[in-house]
PDB file of C-alpha atoms in Angstrom:
ATOM      1  CA  MET A   1    -122.272 103.599 119.108  1.00  0.00           C
ATOM      2  CA  ASP A   2    -119.023 101.868 117.900  1.00  0.00           C
ATOM      3  CA  CYS A   3    -117.685 102.533 114.386  1.00  0.00           C
ATOM      4  CA  LYS A   4    -116.514  98.748 114.083  1.00  0.00           C
ATOM      5  CA  VAL A   5    -120.165  97.490 115.075  1.00  0.00           C
ATOM      6  CA  ILE A   6    -121.648  99.909 112.192  1.00  0.00           C
ATOM      7  CA  GLU A   7    -119.208  98.370 109.805  1.00  0.00           C
ATOM      8  CA  GLN A   8    -120.025  94.898 110.889  1.00  0.00           C
ATOM      9  CA  ILE A   9    -123.982  95.550 110.493  1.00  0.00           C
ATOM     10  CA  LEU A  10    -123.194  97.116 107.029  1.00  0.00           C
ATOM     11  CA  LEU A  11    -121.073  94.233 105.860  1.00  0.00           C
ATOM     12  CA  ASP A  12    -123.446  91.353 107.133  1.00  0.00           C
ATOM     13  CA  ALA A  13    -126.446  93.340 105.590  1.00  0.00           C
ATOM     14  CA  LEU A  14    -124.944  94.330 102.113  1.00  0.00           C
ATOM     15  CA  THR A  15    -123.001  92.911  99.303  1.00  0.00           C
ATOM     16  CA  ILE A  16    -120.199  95.776  99.603  1.00  0.00           C
ATOM     17  CA  ASP A  17    -116.280  95.200  99.089  1.00  0.00           C
ATOM     18  CA  GLU A  18    -115.436  97.821 101.679  1.00  0.00           C
ATOM     19  CA  VAL A  19    -116.790 100.093 104.497  1.00  0.00           C
ATOM     20  CA  HIS A  20    -115.194 102.543 106.587  1.00  0.00           C
ATOM     21  CA  VAL A  21    -116.814 104.364 109.639  1.00  0.00           C
ATOM     22  CA  THR A  22    -115.472 107.208 111.462  1.00  0.00           C
ATOM     23  CA  SER A  23    -116.808 109.420 114.303  1.00  0.00           C
ATOM     24  CA  ASP A  24    -116.317 112.606 115.664  1.00  0.00           C
ATOM     25  CA  GLY A  25    -118.538 112.609 118.933  1.00  0.00           C
ATOM     26  CA  SER A  26    -121.864 111.823 117.891  1.00  0.00           C
ATOM     27  CA  HIS A  27    -121.418 112.450 114.216  1.00  0.00           C
ATOM     28  CA  TYR A  28    -120.646 109.577 112.091  1.00  0.00           C
ATOM     29  CA  LYS A  29    -119.275 109.145 108.379  1.00  0.00           C
ATOM     30  CA  VAL A  30    -119.599 105.994 106.392  1.00  0.00           C
ATOM     31  CA  VAL A  31    -117.624 105.292 103.253  1.00  0.00           C
ATOM     32  CA  ALA A  32    -118.855 102.281 101.472  1.00  0.00           C
ATOM     33  CA  VAL A  33    -117.654 100.747  98.200  1.00  0.00           C
ATOM     34  CA  GLY A  34    -119.306  98.274  96.014  1.00  0.00           C
ATOM     35  CA  GLU A  35    -120.361  97.205  92.765  1.00  0.00           C
ATOM     36  CA  CYS A  36    -123.963  97.256  94.025  1.00  0.00           C
ATOM     37  CA  PHE A  37    -124.058 101.048  93.868  1.00  0.00           C
ATOM     38  CA  ASP A  38    -123.426 100.965  90.120  1.00  0.00           C
ATOM     39  CA  GLY A  39    -126.360 102.451  88.387  1.00  0.00           C
ATOM     40  CA  MET A  40    -128.084 103.545  91.399  1.00  0.00           C
ATOM     41  CA  SER A  41    -129.104 107.117  91.914  1.00  0.00           C
ATOM     42  CA  LYS A  42    -127.472 108.882  94.823  1.00  0.00           C
ATOM     43  CA  VAL A  43    -130.773 108.608  96.695  1.00  0.00           C
ATOM     44  CA  LYS A  44    -130.925 105.095  96.512  1.00  0.00           C
ATOM     45  CA  GLN A  45    -127.287 104.782  97.493  1.00  0.00           C
ATOM     46  CA  GLN A  46    -128.179 106.634 100.534  1.00  0.00           C
ATOM     47  CA  GLN A  47    -131.090 104.496 101.169  1.00  0.00           C
ATOM     48  CA  THR A  48    -129.236 101.292 100.658  1.00  0.00           C
ATOM     49  CA  ILE A  49    -126.951 102.280 103.546  1.00  0.00           C
ATOM     50  CA  TYR A  50    -129.474 103.609 105.761  1.00  0.00           C
ATOM     51  CA  ALA A  51    -131.866 100.424 105.638  1.00  0.00           C
ATOM     52  CA  PRO A  52    -129.807  98.032 107.889  1.00  0.00           C
ATOM     53  CA  LEU A  53    -129.083 100.921 110.147  1.00  0.00           C
ATOM     54  CA  ASN A  54    -132.716 102.167 110.574  1.00  0.00           C
ATOM     55  CA  GLU A  55    -133.511 100.591 114.181  1.00  0.00           C
ATOM     56  CA  HIS A  56    -130.277 102.241 115.481  1.00  0.00           C
ATOM     57  CA  ILE A  57    -131.174 105.588 114.103  1.00  0.00           C
ATOM     58  CA  ALA A  58    -134.789 105.276 115.129  1.00  0.00           C
ATOM     59  CA  SER A  59    -133.587 104.426 118.748  1.00  0.00           C
ATOM     60  CA  GLY A  60    -131.291 107.690 118.762  1.00  0.00           C
ATOM     61  CA  GLU A  61    -128.291 105.548 119.312  1.00  0.00           C
ATOM     62  CA  LEU A  62    -127.045 106.832 115.799  1.00  0.00           C
ATOM     63  CA  HIS A  63    -127.708 110.201 114.271  1.00  0.00           C
ATOM     64  CA  ALA A  64    -125.694 112.543 112.445  1.00  0.00           C
ATOM     65  CA  LEU A  65    -124.837 110.468 109.492  1.00  0.00           C
ATOM     66  CA  THR A  66    -122.954 111.186 106.568  1.00  0.00           C
ATOM     67  CA  ILE A  67    -122.719 108.761 103.718  1.00  0.00           C
ATOM     68  CA  LYS A  68    -120.326 108.658 100.701  1.00  0.00           C
ATOM     69  CA  THR A  69    -120.736 105.558  98.330  1.00  0.00           C
ATOM     70  CA  PHE A  70    -118.530 104.430  95.446  1.00  0.00           C
ATOM     71  CA  THR A  71    -118.017 101.728  92.914  1.00  0.00           C
ATOM     72  CA  PRO A  72    -114.640 100.006  93.077  1.00  0.00           C
ATOM     73  CA  THR A  73    -113.718 101.954  90.008  1.00  0.00           C
ATOM     74  CA  GLN A  74    -114.999 105.348  91.824  1.00  0.00           C
ATOM     75  CA  TRP A  75    -113.229 104.338  94.970  1.00  0.00           C
ATOM     76  CA  LYS A  76    -109.768 103.941  93.129  1.00  0.00           C
ATOM     77  CA  ARG A  77    -110.137 107.219  91.572  1.00  0.00           C
ATOM     78  CA  GLU A  78    -111.099 108.981  94.723  1.00  0.00           C
ATOM     79  CA  LYS A  79    -108.123 107.492  96.705  1.00  0.00           C
ATOM     80  CA  LEU A  80    -105.687 108.491  93.726  1.00  0.00           C
ATOM     81  CA  PHE A  81    -106.952 112.095  93.677  1.00  0.00           C
ATOM     82  CA  ASN A  82    -108.317 112.994  97.376  1.00  0.00           C
ATOM     83  CA  MET A  83    -106.477 110.956  99.731  1.00  0.00           C
TER      84      MET A  83
END
């Protein structure tokens, strides 16, 4: 599955500011940034990302997914210290 397709699915389905998807073979990494994650538990954040991708996961088209979510404030700090 193409990374740009995954990004577009998430942008269309969720109210997020940024999404970055990378792939290493069949393993995908999603980094999503949005105010919608503020106050959510980590589990709820992951469920929010999984929901629009469920049909692709169920079909086997997409698997081995790593998800990192950030609020815009957390993302600024992450970029400053880890990138």
